Structures are given as structure tokens and as C-alpha cells.
Coordinates of C-alpha atoms in Angstrom, one line a residue:
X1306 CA 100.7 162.9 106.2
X1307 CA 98.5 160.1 107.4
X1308 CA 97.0 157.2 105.2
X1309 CA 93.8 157.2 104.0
X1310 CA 92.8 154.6 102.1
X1311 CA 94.0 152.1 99.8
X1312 CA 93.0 151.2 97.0
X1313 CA 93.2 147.7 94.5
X1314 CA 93.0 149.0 90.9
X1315 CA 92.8 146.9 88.0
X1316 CA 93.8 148.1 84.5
X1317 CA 95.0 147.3 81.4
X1318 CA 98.4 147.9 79.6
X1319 CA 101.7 146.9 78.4
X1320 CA 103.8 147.0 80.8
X1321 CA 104.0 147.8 84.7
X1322 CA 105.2 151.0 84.3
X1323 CA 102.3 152.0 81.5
X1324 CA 99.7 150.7 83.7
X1325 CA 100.7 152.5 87.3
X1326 CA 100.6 155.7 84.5
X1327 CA 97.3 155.2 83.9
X1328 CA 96.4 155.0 87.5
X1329 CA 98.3 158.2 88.8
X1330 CA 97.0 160.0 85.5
X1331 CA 93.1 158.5 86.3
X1332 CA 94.1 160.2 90.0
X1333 CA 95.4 163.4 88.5
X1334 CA 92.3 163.8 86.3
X1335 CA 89.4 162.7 88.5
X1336 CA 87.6 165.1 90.8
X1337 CA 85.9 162.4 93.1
X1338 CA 88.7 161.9 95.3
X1339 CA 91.7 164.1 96.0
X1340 CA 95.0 162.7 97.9
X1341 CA 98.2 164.7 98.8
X1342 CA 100.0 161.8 98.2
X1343 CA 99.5 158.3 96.0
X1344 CA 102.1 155.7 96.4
X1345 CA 102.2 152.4 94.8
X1346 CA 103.2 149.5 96.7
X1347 CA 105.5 147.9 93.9
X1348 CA 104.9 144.1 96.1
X1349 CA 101.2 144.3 96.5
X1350 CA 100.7 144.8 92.9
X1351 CA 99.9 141.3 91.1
X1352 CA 100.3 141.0 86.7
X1353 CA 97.6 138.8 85.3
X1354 CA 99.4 135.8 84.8
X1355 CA 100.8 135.7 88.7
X1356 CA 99.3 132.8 90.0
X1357 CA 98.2 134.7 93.0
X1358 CA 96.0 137.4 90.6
X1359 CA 92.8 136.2 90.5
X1360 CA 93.0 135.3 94.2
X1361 CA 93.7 138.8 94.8
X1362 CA 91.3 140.0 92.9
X1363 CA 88.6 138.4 93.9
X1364 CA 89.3 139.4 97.9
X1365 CA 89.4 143.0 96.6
X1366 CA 86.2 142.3 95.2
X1367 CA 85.2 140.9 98.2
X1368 CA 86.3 143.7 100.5
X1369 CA 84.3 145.6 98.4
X1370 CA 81.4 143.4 98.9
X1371 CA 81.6 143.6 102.5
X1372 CA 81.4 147.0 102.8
X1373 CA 78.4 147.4 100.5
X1374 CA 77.1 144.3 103.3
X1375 CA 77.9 146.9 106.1
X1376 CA 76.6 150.0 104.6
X1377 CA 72.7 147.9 103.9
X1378 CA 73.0 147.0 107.4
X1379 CA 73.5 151.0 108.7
X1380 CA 70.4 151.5 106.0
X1381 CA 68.5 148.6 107.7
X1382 CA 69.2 149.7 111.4
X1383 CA 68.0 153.1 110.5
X1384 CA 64.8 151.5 109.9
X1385 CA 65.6 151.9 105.7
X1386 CA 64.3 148.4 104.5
X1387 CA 63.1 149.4 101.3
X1388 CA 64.0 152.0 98.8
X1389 CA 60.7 154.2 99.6
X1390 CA 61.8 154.0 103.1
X1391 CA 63.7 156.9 101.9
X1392 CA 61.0 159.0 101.3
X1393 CA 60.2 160.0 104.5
X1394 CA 64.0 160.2 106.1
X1395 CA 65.2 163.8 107.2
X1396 CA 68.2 164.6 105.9
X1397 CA 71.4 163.8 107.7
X1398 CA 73.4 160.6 108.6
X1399 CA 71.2 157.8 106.7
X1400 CA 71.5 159.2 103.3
X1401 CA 75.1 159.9 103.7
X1402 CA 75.3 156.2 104.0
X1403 CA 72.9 155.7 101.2
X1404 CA 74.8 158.3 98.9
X1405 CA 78.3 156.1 99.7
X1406 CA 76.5 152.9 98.6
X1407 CA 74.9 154.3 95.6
X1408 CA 78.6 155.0 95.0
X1409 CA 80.0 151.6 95.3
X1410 CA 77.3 150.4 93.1
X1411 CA 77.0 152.9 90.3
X1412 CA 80.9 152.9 90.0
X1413 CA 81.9 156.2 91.2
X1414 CA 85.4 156.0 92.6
X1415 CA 85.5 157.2 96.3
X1416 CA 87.6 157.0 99.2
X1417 CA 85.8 153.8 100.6
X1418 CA 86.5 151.8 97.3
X1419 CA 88.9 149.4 97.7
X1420 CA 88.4 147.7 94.5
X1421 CA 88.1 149.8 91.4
X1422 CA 88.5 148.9 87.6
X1423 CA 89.5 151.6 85.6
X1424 CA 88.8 149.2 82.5
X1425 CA 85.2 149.5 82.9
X1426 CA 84.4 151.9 85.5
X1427 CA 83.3 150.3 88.5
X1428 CA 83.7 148.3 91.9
X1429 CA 83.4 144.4 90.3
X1430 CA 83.8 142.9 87.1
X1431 CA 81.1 142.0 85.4
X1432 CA 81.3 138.4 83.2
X1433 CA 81.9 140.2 80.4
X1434 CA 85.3 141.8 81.8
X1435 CA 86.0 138.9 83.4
X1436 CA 86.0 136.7 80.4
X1437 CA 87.9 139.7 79.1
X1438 CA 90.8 139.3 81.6
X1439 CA 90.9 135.9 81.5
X1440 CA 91.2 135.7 77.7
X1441 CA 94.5 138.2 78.0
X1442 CA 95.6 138.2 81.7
X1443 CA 98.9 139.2 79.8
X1444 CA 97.2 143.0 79.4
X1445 CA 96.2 143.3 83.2
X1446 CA 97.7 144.5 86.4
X1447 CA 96.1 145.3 89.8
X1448 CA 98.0 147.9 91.1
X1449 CA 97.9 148.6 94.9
X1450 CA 97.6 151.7 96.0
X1451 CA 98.4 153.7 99.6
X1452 CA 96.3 157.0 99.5
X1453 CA 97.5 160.1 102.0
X1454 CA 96.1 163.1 103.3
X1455 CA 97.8 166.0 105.2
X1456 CA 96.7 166.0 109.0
X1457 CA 93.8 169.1 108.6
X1458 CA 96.4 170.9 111.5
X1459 CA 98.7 170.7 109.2
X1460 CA 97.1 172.0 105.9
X1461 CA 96.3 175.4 107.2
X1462 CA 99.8 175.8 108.5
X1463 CA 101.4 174.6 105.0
X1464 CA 98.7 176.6 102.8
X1465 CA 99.0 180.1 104.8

């Protein structure tokens, strides 16, 4: 199996154990992204009241930033500089790009999300959840996550 992605999740619950629950159950039920495999990294998750939290969180949030960053400038380089630039693009490449970033902006979990809040379906908090979370950090974990994928030689041998 090889690793995919990874993933920060943040969600809400009583305890550890209730929380990483939800997660693999959000996994189990969600047809957006599919992993052979889902492992939680017990020491790269962080509780609310951790002192190192909200500086996690907000570099997930960041990474996630960056990427939407990176995917505007594939859009821009492809000559996409407004949205009715999209008009007149063929199929292909350029809206596959534009599909992934509609993604991390309409909150859509996907494989290139590193950040994701299950409390409120999406790829950054808004000040609302934030003021949320901050009000009961108690309530709040962000769970990490390591994603894998059988090698595609390897699923056709294993699914014959």
C-alpha cells in the first residue's frame, strides 16, 4: 500500500476515541474519496485545549491555502484570469484544476484537502466556528490522518 494523502480533520466530541469515530465513520460513509486504508496518527492529533492546537490548526488551514494559491496560479498560466475565461477553454487539463479548486472552496472533501472540518463542512473555519471552538476548545480534536491506496499493480492481482 502506498500513502496518499493526509489529512487534518477537526471535529467535535467527547472524547478521543468518539471523535476519531466520527472521522473513520465520515470516511466509511462518504463517496468523494475512497482509501484502502485510514490510519490515525495518535501523536499528530492535538485536543483543543493543547497549547499547540490553534497553531496547528491554523498551518492546516494554511496548507490549504497554499494549495488553493497554486491551483489560481495553474488557472492564471493557462491564460484563466477571469471566471469567463472559462468560457472559451476546451475541455481537458485546466478545468480539472478548476474543478479541484471549486472543491477546496465549496467544501467538498477530496484527496488534496489537507484541512477539513467535519463540524461545518468545509476547508477553513469561518468566524462563526471559530468563535465556536474557541468558546469550548474542550469539545474539539484535530485528528491526523494517513490515507493509503493499494499500488494499481496490485489491485488487479488482489481483486481477480
Amino acid at each position: 500500500m502506498e500513502r496518499i494523502a493526509q489529512h487534518k480533520i477537526l471535529v467535535a466530541g467527547n472524547s478521543f476515541e468518539q471523535c476519531c469515530d466520527r472521522v473513520r465513520k465520515f470516511f466509511d460513509l462518504t463517496s468523494l474519496v475512497i482509501y484502502d486504508c485510514i490510519q490515525v496518527i495518535d501523536e499528530l492529533c492535538h485536543h483543543g485545549p493543547d497549547a499547540d492546537f490553534f497553531p496547528e490548526l491554523k498551518k492546516a488551514e494554511q496548507k490549504n491555502q497554499l494549495t488553493i494559491n497554486s491551483l489560481i496560479d495553474e488557472l492564471e498560466s493557462a491564460g484563466i484570469n477571469r471566471i469567463g475565461d472559462l468560457r472559451s477553454k476546451d475541455p481537458g487539463y485546466s478545468s480539472k484544476v478548476f474543478h479541484i479548486l471549486a472543491h477546496l472552496l465549496d467544501g467538498f472533501i477530496g484527496i488534496d484537502s489537507y484541512f477539513y472540518s467535519i463540524e461545518s463542512d468545509s476547508h477553513r473555519l469561518s468566524d462563526q466556528a471559530r468563535s465556536q471552538l474557541q468558546s469550548a476548545p474542550d469539545k474539539y480534536w484535530l485528528i491526523h490522518l494517513d490515507c493509503y491506496s493499494e499500488l494499481p499493480e496490485e489491485a488487479g492481482v488482489l481483486h481477480m
